[in-house]
Amino acid sequence: MLRAMSAQLVGQFDPAMTAYMTETAELYRGVFATTHAATVLVDGTSRAGIEAALVSLVEPGQRVLVPVFGRFGLLLTEIAARVGAEVHVIERPWGEVFDVEEIADAVRRVRPHLVAVVHGDTSTTLAQPLEGLADVCHEHDALLYTDATASLGGNPFRTDDWGLDAVSAGLQKCLAGPSGTAPVTLSDRAVAVLDRRRSIEAGLRDASSRVVAHPIRSNYLDLAMILDYWGPARLNHHTEATTALYGARECARILLEEGVDAAVRRHRLHGGAMAAGLVGLDLHLFGDQRHRMSNVVGVEIPDGVDGDAVRGRLLTDFAIEIGTSFGPLHGRIWRVGTMGYNARRDTVLTTLAALEHALRAEGVAVPPGGGVDAALEAYGVAA
C-alpha cells in the first residue's frame, strides 16, 4: 500500500486517473458487498464521509433517528443537529446494543426521514445487529444510513443483503490503510434524494444546469456534486487526492485478493484468541460478548491499576499501543485492537506477553504465561 502511494502523480482528468477512479469505485463495491453504482471516495477522514452523508441526505427540519450505544452514536447526533435536523435519540447503556425491534418501534413512533446508526462502535467494542432493520425503515419511507468505519472488512457486512441506503467508512481500521479517505456507497433511494437537492455551482453552470433555492449546505461534502465528479460527466468539483486514491485502491485490492469472507474469518480467529488471552490473564472483558466486534475487544482495567501507566509501559518497552476509551469508559477499560495487517497470530501472542509484563510491573498478580497459553488454546495449539 505504501509503495502504491509513492507512485507518480497524474492530473485529475488524465485518462489514467479517471480510469483509476472507475476501477477504485468497482473495487469498493466488492468491499461493501453492493451493486450500488453510486460508490465513491470522499477525500477526508472517515468523519468527512459521515458528514457528507448526513449533510447531503438530510434537509434542515427533517427528522433523524439515532440509536446511541456509545460515543460514535453521539457523534451522529451532533452532526445531524448541526445539519439542522430534528434529532430523536434512543439509548442503551454503553456495553449493550439494541434489539432490532427496539429500533423498529422507534421508527414507527418517530417516522424519521433517516435513521443513522453506527455498526461497530469502537468506544464500547460492540457491533449493532442490522439485519431486518431496513424493512421497517423502508416501510415508513425512511432512509437507513450506517457508519461502518470501524467494522468494514473485519466483521460481516452486507450492504445489499441488509438493504442499507447509505454507508460510509474509513481506511484506518480493518482495511489497514491511512486515515484520510472515506469510501461511501449510496442506494438508488439515496441517490434520488441527492437528485432532488442537486444544484450546480455558479462557476460551472450553463443554460441547462439545475439550480435550487436551498442546496446542500456544504460545497465540499456535497455528494450530489461528488457523484457528478466521479460519474461519466466528470464535472469538476475538487482536485482528487491522487496519492490517497492510490492507497485506497490498494487497500481494497488487497482485501478482495484475500477475499472479504476470508478476512472476516481471519479477524474473528485472531480477535477471539486475543479475547481468550485476556481472560487467561484473569482480566474481565467489557460489554455484551455476544456482540463483540471481531477486531477490537474491551477489557476492564483492574481495580487500583493506573491504566495509563500500563499503556505507557507497553508503548515505551514494546512499541505496542492499546487504547483507552471515552466518556464514561475513559480510565475504566482498555481497548485492544486486532485488525488489518495486525490480525495475525504473532501480534496477538506478543501483545499478550507484553501486557503480562506490564501488569506485573504495576503490581498485578497474573497467571504466569496465562495470556499466551489461553490464546494458543483458542488457536487449537497445545500450550
mmCIF file of C-alpha atoms in Angstrom:
data_model
loop_
_atom_site.group_PDB
_atom_site.id
_atom_site.type_symbol
_atom_site.label_atom_id
_atom_site.label_comp_id
_atom_site.label_asym_id
_atom_site.label_seq_id
_atom_site.Cartn_x
_atom_site.Cartn_y
_atom_site.Cartn_z
ATOM 1 C CA MET A 1 0.000 0.000 0.000
ATOM 2 C CA LEU A 2 2.838 2.403 0.845
ATOM 3 C CA ARG A 3 4.552 1.517 -2.431
ATOM 4 C CA ALA A 4 1.326 2.287 -4.276
ATOM 5 C CA MET A 5 1.148 5.683 -2.579
ATOM 6 C CA SER A 6 4.656 6.514 -3.805
ATOM 7 C CA ALA A 7 3.633 6.167 -7.466
ATOM 8 C CA GLN A 8 3.966 9.127 -9.838
ATOM 9 C CA LEU A 9 1.168 11.697 -9.634
ATOM 10 C CA VAL A 10 -1.032 12.301 -12.672
ATOM 11 C CA GLY A 11 -3.556 15.023 -13.425
ATOM 12 C CA GLN A 12 -7.093 14.627 -12.177
ATOM 13 C CA PHE A 13 -8.564 14.327 -15.677
ATOM 14 C CA ASP A 14 -5.736 12.330 -17.194
ATOM 15 C CA PRO A 15 -7.314 9.220 -18.764
ATOM 16 C CA ALA A 16 -5.195 7.071 -16.468
ATOM 17 C CA MET A 17 -6.524 8.900 -13.409
ATOM 18 C CA THR A 18 -10.170 8.700 -14.394
ATOM 19 C CA ALA A 19 -9.627 5.019 -15.128
ATOM 20 C CA TYR A 20 -8.188 4.572 -11.613
ATOM 21 C CA MET A 21 -11.264 6.291 -10.187
ATOM 22 C CA THR A 22 -13.585 3.995 -12.109
ATOM 23 C CA GLU A 23 -11.593 0.929 -11.076
ATOM 24 C CA THR A 24 -11.479 2.018 -7.434
ATOM 25 C CA ALA A 25 -15.244 2.514 -7.351
ATOM 26 C CA GLU A 26 -15.717 -1.041 -8.626
ATOM 27 C CA LEU A 27 -13.290 -2.422 -6.041
ATOM 28 C CA TYR A 28 -15.221 -0.747 -3.234
ATOM 29 C CA ARG A 29 -18.451 -2.242 -4.489
ATOM 30 C CA GLY A 30 -16.810 -5.549 -3.674
ATOM 31 C CA VAL A 31 -15.679 -4.320 -0.262
ATOM 32 C CA PHE A 32 -19.175 -3.049 0.607
ATOM 33 C CA ALA A 33 -20.851 -6.123 -0.916
ATOM 34 C CA THR A 34 -23.052 -3.967 -3.104
ATOM 35 C CA THR A 35 -24.000 -3.302 -6.700
ATOM 36 C CA HIS A 36 -24.667 0.395 -5.988
ATOM 37 C CA ALA A 37 -23.472 2.460 -8.932
ATOM 38 C CA ALA A 38 -23.012 5.420 -6.561
ATOM 39 C CA THR A 39 -19.872 4.187 -4.818
ATOM 40 C CA VAL A 40 -17.136 6.801 -4.447
ATOM 41 C CA LEU A 41 -14.374 8.115 -2.218
ATOM 42 C CA VAL A 42 -14.746 11.292 -0.178
ATOM 43 C CA ASP A 43 -11.385 12.979 0.289
ATOM 44 C CA GLY A 44 -11.165 13.331 4.051
ATOM 45 C CA THR A 45 -11.090 11.157 7.144
ATOM 46 C CA SER A 46 -13.976 8.849 7.992
ATOM 47 C CA ARG A 47 -15.730 11.746 9.718
ATOM 48 C CA ALA A 48 -15.850 13.543 6.360
ATOM 49 C CA GLY A 49 -17.763 10.570 4.983
ATOM 50 C CA ILE A 50 -20.233 10.760 7.868
ATOM 51 C CA GLU A 51 -20.748 14.492 7.399
ATOM 52 C CA ALA A 52 -21.080 14.110 3.634
ATOM 53 C CA ALA A 53 -23.827 11.523 4.062
ATOM 54 C CA LEU A 54 -25.795 13.490 6.632
ATOM 55 C CA VAL A 55 -25.463 16.972 5.141
ATOM 56 C CA SER A 56 -26.336 15.641 1.678
ATOM 57 C CA LEU A 57 -29.260 13.398 2.620
ATOM 58 C CA VAL A 58 -30.910 15.500 5.345
ATOM 59 C CA GLU A 59 -32.533 18.891 4.933
ATOM 60 C CA PRO A 60 -32.988 21.275 7.870
ATOM 61 C CA GLY A 61 -36.092 20.371 9.860
ATOM 62 C CA GLN A 62 -36.278 16.742 8.721
ATOM 63 C CA ARG A 63 -36.413 14.083 11.408
ATOM 64 C CA VAL A 64 -33.383 11.899 12.063
ATOM 65 C CA LEU A 65 -33.457 8.949 14.459
ATOM 66 C CA VAL A 66 -30.163 7.922 16.081
ATOM 67 C CA PRO A 67 -29.855 4.783 18.235
ATOM 68 C CA VAL A 68 -26.979 5.576 20.619
ATOM 69 C CA PHE A 69 -24.959 2.872 22.370
ATOM 70 C CA GLY A 70 -21.556 4.577 22.528
ATOM 71 C CA ARG A 71 -19.513 7.640 21.669
ATOM 72 C CA PHE A 72 -19.940 7.469 17.920
ATOM 73 C CA GLY A 73 -23.720 7.368 18.111
ATOM 74 C CA LEU A 74 -23.412 10.635 19.999
ATOM 75 C CA LEU A 75 -21.239 11.914 17.158
ATOM 76 C CA LEU A 76 -24.026 11.130 14.680
ATOM 77 C CA THR A 77 -26.497 13.073 16.829
ATOM 78 C CA GLU A 78 -24.176 16.080 16.928
ATOM 79 C CA ILE A 79 -23.557 16.119 13.189
ATOM 80 C CA ALA A 80 -27.266 15.668 12.443
ATOM 81 C CA ALA A 81 -28.102 18.551 14.776
ATOM 82 C CA ARG A 82 -25.521 20.775 13.076
ATOM 83 C CA VAL A 83 -27.119 19.895 9.742
ATOM 84 C CA GLY A 84 -30.340 21.321 11.175
ATOM 85 C CA ALA A 85 -32.232 18.073 11.605
ATOM 86 C CA GLU A 86 -34.874 17.437 14.222
ATOM 87 C CA VAL A 87 -32.912 14.751 16.052
ATOM 88 C CA HIS A 88 -34.594 11.953 18.003
ATOM 89 C CA VAL A 89 -32.428 9.681 20.148
ATOM 90 C CA ILE A 90 -32.941 6.296 21.740
ATOM 91 C CA GLU A 91 -30.224 4.974 24.045
ATOM 92 C CA ARG A 92 -28.803 1.814 25.523
ATOM 93 C CA PRO A 93 -26.173 1.732 28.278
ATOM 94 C CA TRP A 94 -22.607 1.594 26.999
ATOM 95 C CA GLY A 95 -21.786 -2.106 26.863
ATOM 96 C CA GLU A 96 -25.128 -3.133 25.351
ATOM 97 C CA VAL A 97 -26.665 -2.987 21.879
ATOM 98 C CA PHE A 98 -30.245 -2.677 20.672
ATOM 99 C CA ASP A 99 -32.577 -5.437 19.730
ATOM 100 C CA VAL A 100 -33.520 -4.558 16.154
ATOM 101 C CA GLU A 101 -37.179 -4.487 17.154
ATOM 102 C CA GLU A 102 -36.418 -1.666 19.640
ATOM 103 C CA ILE A 103 -35.154 0.465 16.776
ATOM 104 C CA ALA A 104 -38.076 -0.609 14.602
ATOM 105 C CA ASP A 105 -40.545 0.531 17.276
ATOM 106 C CA ALA A 106 -38.815 3.916 17.394
ATOM 107 C CA VAL A 107 -39.034 4.199 13.598
ATOM 108 C CA ARG A 108 -42.775 3.568 13.757
ATOM 109 C CA ARG A 109 -43.162 6.172 16.510
ATOM 110 C CA VAL A 110 -40.862 8.919 15.185
ATOM 111 C CA ARG A 111 -41.411 8.430 11.423
ATOM 112 C CA PRO A 112 -37.955 9.808 10.582
ATOM 113 C CA HIS A 113 -36.645 10.822 7.193
ATOM 114 C CA LEU A 114 -33.407 8.982 8.009
ATOM 115 C CA VAL A 115 -32.154 6.507 10.597
ATOM 116 C CA ALA A 116 -28.454 6.916 11.377
ATOM 117 C CA VAL A 117 -26.790 4.026 13.179
ATOM 118 C CA VAL A 118 -23.220 3.029 13.930
ATOM 119 C CA HIS A 119 -22.425 -0.558 13.028
ATOM 120 C CA GLY A 120 -19.330 -1.127 15.164
ATOM 121 C CA ASP A 121 -18.807 1.458 17.904
ATOM 122 C CA THR A 122 -15.174 1.177 18.956
ATOM 123 C CA SER A 123 -15.795 3.136 22.154
ATOM 124 C CA THR A 124 -17.653 0.106 23.513
ATOM 125 C CA THR A 125 -16.168 -2.524 21.127
ATOM 126 C CA LEU A 126 -19.664 -3.776 20.251
ATOM 127 C CA ALA A 127 -21.408 -4.234 16.901
ATOM 128 C CA GLN A 128 -25.073 -3.379 16.406
ATOM 129 C CA PRO A 129 -27.100 -6.027 14.519
ATOM 130 C CA LEU A 130 -28.622 -4.513 11.375
ATOM 131 C CA GLU A 131 -30.364 -7.373 9.596
ATOM 132 C CA GLY A 132 -34.070 -6.690 9.197
ATOM 133 C CA LEU A 133 -33.891 -3.011 10.121
ATOM 134 C CA ALA A 134 -34.126 -1.749 6.542
ATOM 135 C CA ASP A 135 -37.505 -3.432 6.082
ATOM 136 C CA VAL A 136 -39.216 -1.274 8.678
ATOM 137 C CA CYS A 137 -37.275 1.835 7.607
ATOM 138 C CA HIS A 138 -38.408 1.464 4.012
ATOM 139 C CA GLU A 139 -41.948 0.583 5.069
ATOM 140 C CA HIS A 140 -42.097 4.046 6.651
ATOM 141 C CA ASP A 141 -40.179 5.827 3.865
ATOM 142 C CA ALA A 142 -37.033 6.294 5.945
ATOM 143 C CA LEU A 143 -33.504 6.037 4.624
ATOM 144 C CA LEU A 144 -31.070 3.842 6.567
ATOM 145 C CA TYR A 145 -27.540 5.225 6.933
ATOM 146 C CA THR A 146 -24.746 3.269 8.627
ATOM 147 C CA ASP A 147 -21.298 4.300 9.809
ATOM 148 C CA ALA A 148 -19.102 1.253 9.175
ATOM 149 C CA THR A 149 -15.760 2.949 9.819
ATOM 150 C CA ALA A 150 -14.538 0.524 12.458
ATOM 151 C CA SER A 151 -16.152 -2.683 11.230
ATOM 152 C CA LEU A 152 -15.876 -2.864 7.445
ATOM 153 C CA GLY A 153 -13.517 -5.579 6.237
ATOM 154 C CA GLY A 154 -13.219 -7.390 9.561
ATOM 155 C CA ASN A 155 -16.825 -8.137 10.501
ATOM 156 C CA PRO A 156 -19.741 -9.444 8.426
ATOM 157 C CA PHE A 157 -21.170 -6.516 6.464
ATOM 158 C CA ARG A 158 -23.630 -6.899 3.575
ATOM 159 C CA THR A 159 -24.845 -3.579 2.165
ATOM 160 C CA ASP A 160 -27.289 -5.004 -0.369
ATOM 161 C CA ASP A 161 -28.447 -8.004 1.650
ATOM 162 C CA TRP A 162 -29.226 -5.721 4.604
ATOM 163 C CA GLY A 163 -30.909 -3.069 2.437
ATOM 164 C CA LEU A 164 -28.663 -0.217 3.549
ATOM 165 C CA ASP A 165 -29.225 3.073 1.743
ATOM 166 C CA ALA A 166 -26.001 4.837 2.636
ATOM 167 C CA VAL A 167 -22.767 3.601 4.183
ATOM 168 C CA SER A 168 -19.564 5.439 4.932
ATOM 169 C CA ALA A 169 -16.284 4.064 6.214
ATOM 170 C CA GLY A 170 -12.573 4.803 6.579
ATOM 171 C CA LEU A 171 -9.336 3.036 5.782
ATOM 172 C CA GLN A 172 -7.551 3.060 9.123
ATOM 173 C CA LYS A 173 -9.219 0.074 10.789
ATOM 174 C CA CYS A 174 -9.709 -3.332 9.144
ATOM 175 C CA LEU A 175 -8.766 -2.012 5.695
ATOM 176 C CA ALA A 176 -5.245 -1.418 7.037
ATOM 177 C CA GLY A 177 -4.666 1.930 5.354
ATOM 178 C CA PRO A 178 -4.006 5.516 6.388
ATOM 179 C CA SER A 179 -6.775 7.795 7.560
ATOM 180 C CA GLY A 180 -7.721 10.482 5.079
ATOM 181 C CA THR A 181 -10.085 8.680 2.694
ATOM 182 C CA ALA A 182 -13.748 7.838 3.282
ATOM 183 C CA PRO A 183 -15.389 5.277 0.977
ATOM 184 C CA VAL A 184 -19.128 5.892 0.587
ATOM 185 C CA THR A 185 -21.848 3.886 -1.143
ATOM 186 C CA LEU A 186 -25.416 5.006 -1.843
ATOM 187 C CA SER A 187 -28.560 3.162 -2.906
ATOM 188 C CA ASP A 188 -30.852 4.352 -5.675
ATOM 189 C CA ARG A 189 -33.217 5.614 -2.947
ATOM 190 C CA ALA A 190 -30.452 7.762 -1.510
ATOM 191 C CA VAL A 191 -29.365 8.993 -4.944
ATOM 192 C CA ALA A 192 -32.956 10.053 -5.643
ATOM 193 C CA VAL A 193 -32.737 12.346 -2.602
ATOM 194 C CA LEU A 194 -29.483 13.791 -3.912
ATOM 195 C CA ASP A 195 -31.026 14.324 -7.334
ATOM 196 C CA ARG A 196 -33.762 16.461 -5.783
ATOM 197 C CA ARG A 197 -31.148 18.561 -3.969
ATOM 198 C CA ARG A 198 -28.568 18.782 -6.762
ATOM 199 C CA SER A 199 -27.521 22.349 -7.610
ATOM 200 C CA ILE A 200 -24.636 23.098 -9.961
ATOM 201 C CA GLU A 201 -22.260 25.695 -8.552
ATOM 202 C CA ALA A 202 -22.063 29.074 -10.249
ATOM 203 C CA GLY A 203 -18.689 28.678 -11.908
ATOM 204 C CA LEU A 204 -19.735 25.501 -13.713
ATOM 205 C CA ARG A 205 -23.267 26.321 -14.811
ATOM 206 C CA ASP A 206 -24.632 26.563 -18.303
ATOM 207 C CA ALA A 207 -28.130 27.307 -19.518
ATOM 208 C CA SER A 208 -29.293 23.749 -18.828
ATOM 209 C CA SER A 209 -27.797 23.447 -15.317
ATOM 210 C CA ARG A 210 -30.057 22.637 -12.396
ATOM 211 C CA VAL A 211 -30.111 25.255 -9.624
ATOM 212 C CA VAL A 212 -32.225 25.006 -6.456
ATOM 213 C CA ALA A 213 -33.071 27.638 -3.889
ATOM 214 C CA HIS A 214 -31.840 25.624 -0.918
ATOM 215 C CA PRO A 215 -28.863 23.499 -1.987
ATOM 216 C CA ILE A 216 -26.915 21.051 0.138
ATOM 217 C CA ARG A 217 -25.310 23.176 2.835
ATOM 218 C CA SER A 218 -21.739 22.038 2.255
ATOM 219 C CA ASN A 219 -19.993 22.535 -1.045
ATOM 220 C CA TYR A 220 -17.010 20.300 -0.365
ATOM 221 C CA LEU A 221 -19.098 17.470 1.116
ATOM 222 C CA ASP A 222 -21.939 17.752 -1.415
ATOM 223 C CA LEU A 223 -22.399 14.133 -2.504
ATOM 224 C CA ALA A 224 -24.503 15.142 -5.492
ATOM 225 C CA MET A 225 -21.577 17.104 -6.912
ATOM 226 C CA ILE A 226 -19.101 14.409 -5.884
ATOM 227 C CA LEU A 227 -21.164 11.859 -7.827
ATOM 228 C CA ASP A 228 -21.057 14.164 -10.855
ATOM 229 C CA TYR A 229 -17.267 14.301 -10.478
ATOM 230 C CA TRP A 230 -16.868 10.531 -10.182
ATOM 231 C CA GLY A 231 -19.516 9.736 -12.805
ATOM 232 C CA PRO A 232 -19.464 9.947 -16.595
ATOM 233 C CA ALA A 233 -19.962 13.731 -16.579
ATOM 234 C CA ARG A 234 -16.620 14.214 -14.774
ATOM 235 C CA LEU A 235 -17.924 17.610 -13.698
ATOM 236 C CA ASN A 236 -15.114 19.356 -11.850
ATOM 237 C CA HIS A 237 -15.645 19.564 -8.095
ATOM 238 C CA HIS A 238 -12.371 19.314 -6.196
ATOM 239 C CA THR A 239 -8.966 18.039 -7.256
ATOM 240 C CA GLU A 240 -8.896 14.347 -6.425
ATOM 241 C CA ALA A 241 -6.298 13.433 -3.782
ATOM 242 C CA THR A 242 -4.216 11.303 -6.130
ATOM 243 C CA THR A 243 -1.863 9.698 -3.628
ATOM 244 C CA ALA A 244 -4.732 8.953 -1.238
ATOM 245 C CA LEU A 245 -6.677 7.335 -4.072
ATOM 246 C CA TYR A 246 -3.701 5.115 -4.889
ATOM 247 C CA GLY A 247 -3.648 3.955 -1.256
ATOM 248 C CA ALA A 248 -7.397 3.417 -1.067
ATOM 249 C CA ARG A 249 -7.343 1.449 -4.299
ATOM 250 C CA GLU A 250 -4.584 -0.805 -2.958
ATOM 251 C CA CYS A 251 -6.387 -1.366 0.363
ATOM 252 C CA ALA A 252 -9.454 -2.588 -1.497
ATOM 253 C CA ARG A 253 -7.411 -4.670 -3.944
ATOM 254 C CA ILE A 254 -5.555 -6.476 -1.148
ATOM 255 C CA LEU A 255 -8.769 -7.160 0.758
ATOM 256 C CA LEU A 256 -10.543 -8.543 -2.287
ATOM 257 C CA GLU A 257 -7.500 -10.629 -3.202
ATOM 258 C CA GLU A 258 -7.713 -12.267 0.233
ATOM 259 C CA GLY A 259 -11.497 -12.407 -0.039
ATOM 260 C CA VAL A 260 -13.815 -10.431 2.221
ATOM 261 C CA ASP A 261 -15.226 -13.553 3.861
ATOM 262 C CA ALA A 262 -11.700 -14.878 4.456
ATOM 263 C CA ALA A 263 -10.669 -11.556 6.006
ATOM 264 C CA VAL A 264 -13.704 -11.660 8.288
ATOM 265 C CA ARG A 265 -12.774 -15.197 9.374
ATOM 266 C CA ARG A 266 -9.175 -14.073 9.991
ATOM 267 C CA HIS A 267 -10.300 -11.199 12.193
ATOM 268 C CA ARG A 268 -12.697 -13.495 14.049
ATOM 269 C CA LEU A 269 -9.947 -16.071 14.667
ATOM 270 C CA HIS A 270 -7.308 -13.670 15.937
ATOM 271 C CA GLY A 271 -9.748 -11.403 17.736
ATOM 272 C CA GLY A 272 -11.151 -14.438 19.507
ATOM 273 C CA ALA A 273 -7.666 -15.575 20.508
ATOM 274 C CA MET A 274 -6.923 -12.108 21.888
ATOM 275 C CA ALA A 275 -10.123 -12.151 23.930
ATOM 276 C CA ALA A 276 -9.311 -15.631 25.257
ATOM 277 C CA GLY A 277 -5.804 -14.494 26.164
ATOM 278 C CA LEU A 278 -7.084 -11.501 28.107
ATOM 279 C CA VAL A 279 -9.373 -13.798 30.085
ATOM 280 C CA GLY A 280 -6.351 -16.064 30.611
ATOM 281 C CA LEU A 281 -4.679 -13.123 32.356
ATOM 282 C CA ASP A 282 -7.642 -13.041 34.760
ATOM 283 C CA LEU A 283 -8.939 -9.841 33.198
ATOM 284 C CA HIS A 284 -12.633 -9.182 32.662
ATOM 285 C CA LEU A 285 -13.981 -8.414 29.205
ATOM 286 C CA PHE A 286 -16.300 -5.450 28.880
ATOM 287 C CA GLY A 287 -19.750 -5.472 27.398
ATOM 288 C CA ASP A 288 -22.130 -7.994 25.880
ATOM 289 C CA GLN A 289 -19.719 -10.509 24.372
ATOM 290 C CA ARG A 290 -22.418 -11.895 22.084
ATOM 291 C CA HIS A 291 -22.000 -8.708 20.067
ATOM 292 C CA ARG A 292 -18.262 -8.087 20.394
ATOM 293 C CA MET A 293 -16.582 -6.758 17.272
ATOM 294 C CA SER A 294 -14.080 -9.198 15.802
ATOM 295 C CA ASN A 295 -11.335 -6.591 15.529
ATOM 296 C CA VAL A 296 -11.312 -4.933 18.945
ATOM 297 C CA VAL A 297 -12.031 -6.083 22.482
ATOM 298 C CA GLY A 298 -12.727 -4.041 25.596
ATOM 299 C CA VAL A 299 -11.166 -5.183 28.845
ATOM 300 C CA GLU A 300 -11.780 -3.733 32.291
ATOM 301 C CA ILE A 301 -8.775 -2.136 33.986
ATOM 302 C CA PRO A 302 -8.157 -3.936 37.302
ATOM 303 C CA ASP A 303 -9.016 -2.011 40.460
ATOM 304 C CA GLY A 304 -6.149 0.101 41.717
ATOM 305 C CA VAL A 305 -4.216 -0.068 38.445
ATOM 306 C CA ASP A 306 -3.120 3.058 36.630
ATOM 307 C CA GLY A 307 -4.376 2.261 33.147
ATOM 308 C CA ASP A 308 -2.270 4.957 31.510
ATOM 309 C CA ALA A 309 0.861 3.663 33.209
ATOM 310 C CA VAL A 310 0.284 0.198 31.732
ATOM 311 C CA ARG A 311 -0.336 1.702 28.315
ATOM 312 C CA GLY A 312 2.843 3.762 28.685
ATOM 313 C CA ARG A 313 4.935 0.686 29.545
ATOM 314 C CA LEU A 314 3.589 -1.175 26.536
ATOM 315 C CA LEU A 315 4.424 1.707 24.234
ATOM 316 C CA THR A 316 7.842 2.503 25.708
ATOM 317 C CA ASP A 317 9.118 -1.036 26.260
ATOM 318 C CA PHE A 318 7.470 -2.920 23.402
ATOM 319 C CA ALA A 319 6.275 -0.290 20.877
ATOM 320 C CA ILE A 320 2.752 -1.669 21.320
ATOM 321 C CA GLU A 321 -0.148 0.731 21.627
ATOM 322 C CA ILE A 322 -3.515 -0.121 23.148
ATOM 323 C CA GLY A 323 -6.285 2.408 23.630
ATOM 324 C CA THR A 324 -8.318 3.744 26.468
ATOM 325 C CA SER A 325 -11.920 4.745 25.792
ATOM 326 C CA PHE A 326 -14.122 7.827 26.014
ATOM 327 C CA GLY A 327 -16.710 9.428 28.241
ATOM 328 C CA PRO A 328 -17.974 7.111 30.992
ATOM 329 C CA LEU A 329 -15.485 4.410 29.946
ATOM 330 C CA HIS A 330 -12.380 6.606 29.991
ATOM 331 C CA GLY A 331 -9.957 5.122 32.500
ATOM 332 C CA ARG A 332 -12.301 2.188 33.085
ATOM 333 C CA ILE A 333 -11.424 -0.035 30.120
ATOM 334 C CA TRP A 334 -8.618 -0.640 27.657
ATOM 335 C CA ARG A 335 -9.432 -1.328 24.023
ATOM 336 C CA VAL A 336 -7.150 -3.851 22.362
ATOM 337 C CA GLY A 337 -7.304 -3.911 18.574
ATOM 338 C CA THR A 338 -6.559 -6.900 16.366
ATOM 339 C CA MET A 339 -7.240 -5.550 12.920
ATOM 340 C CA GLY A 340 -5.990 -5.199 9.398
ATOM 341 C CA TYR A 341 -2.397 -6.339 8.946
ATOM 342 C CA ASN A 342 -2.108 -6.886 12.715
ATOM 343 C CA ALA A 343 -4.869 -9.500 12.769
ATOM 344 C CA ARG A 344 -2.375 -12.343 12.925
ATOM 345 C CA ARG A 345 -1.060 -14.827 15.463
ATOM 346 C CA ASP A 346 2.360 -13.338 16.244
ATOM 347 C CA THR A 347 0.935 -9.916 17.124
ATOM 348 C CA VAL A 348 -1.690 -11.484 19.378
ATOM 349 C CA LEU A 349 0.855 -13.561 21.297
ATOM 350 C CA THR A 350 3.393 -10.741 21.533
ATOM 351 C CA THR A 351 0.773 -8.287 22.809
ATOM 352 C CA LEU A 352 -0.419 -10.709 25.475
ATOM 353 C CA ALA A 353 3.123 -11.451 26.634
ATOM 354 C CA ALA A 354 3.927 -7.736 26.769
ATOM 355 C CA LEU A 355 0.712 -6.955 28.645
ATOM 356 C CA GLU A 356 1.540 -9.630 31.224
ATOM 357 C CA HIS A 357 4.922 -7.962 31.785
ATOM 358 C CA ALA A 358 3.376 -4.501 32.080
ATOM 359 C CA LEU A 359 0.739 -5.694 34.557
ATOM 360 C CA ARG A 360 3.346 -7.385 36.725
ATOM 361 C CA ALA A 361 5.410 -4.195 36.694
ATOM 362 C CA GLU A 362 2.366 -2.378 38.085
ATOM 363 C CA GLY A 363 1.975 -4.948 40.862
ATOM 364 C CA VAL A 364 -0.836 -7.030 39.368
ATOM 365 C CA ALA A 365 -0.610 -10.748 40.059
ATOM 366 C CA VAL A 366 -1.469 -12.522 36.818
ATOM 367 C CA PRO A 367 -1.106 -16.208 35.940
ATOM 368 C CA PRO A 368 2.389 -16.809 34.505
ATOM 369 C CA GLY A 369 2.008 -17.297 30.779
ATOM 370 C CA GLY A 370 -1.755 -17.297 31.209
ATOM 371 C CA GLY A 371 -2.499 -14.987 28.310
ATOM 372 C CA VAL A 372 -0.312 -16.721 25.758
ATOM 373 C CA ASP A 373 -1.402 -20.190 26.900
ATOM 374 C CA ALA A 374 -5.106 -19.289 26.615
ATOM 375 C CA ALA A 375 -4.600 -17.762 23.169
ATOM 376 C CA LEU A 376 -2.734 -20.845 21.968
ATOM 377 C CA GLU A 377 -5.553 -22.994 23.275
ATOM 378 C CA ALA A 378 -8.015 -20.847 21.315
ATOM 379 C CA TYR A 379 -5.879 -21.444 18.234
ATOM 380 C CA GLY A 380 -6.065 -25.173 18.915
ATOM 381 C CA VAL A 381 -2.378 -25.441 19.824
ATOM 382 C CA ALA A 382 -1.210 -27.308 22.910
ATOM 383 C CA ALA A 383 0.434 -24.796 25.251
#
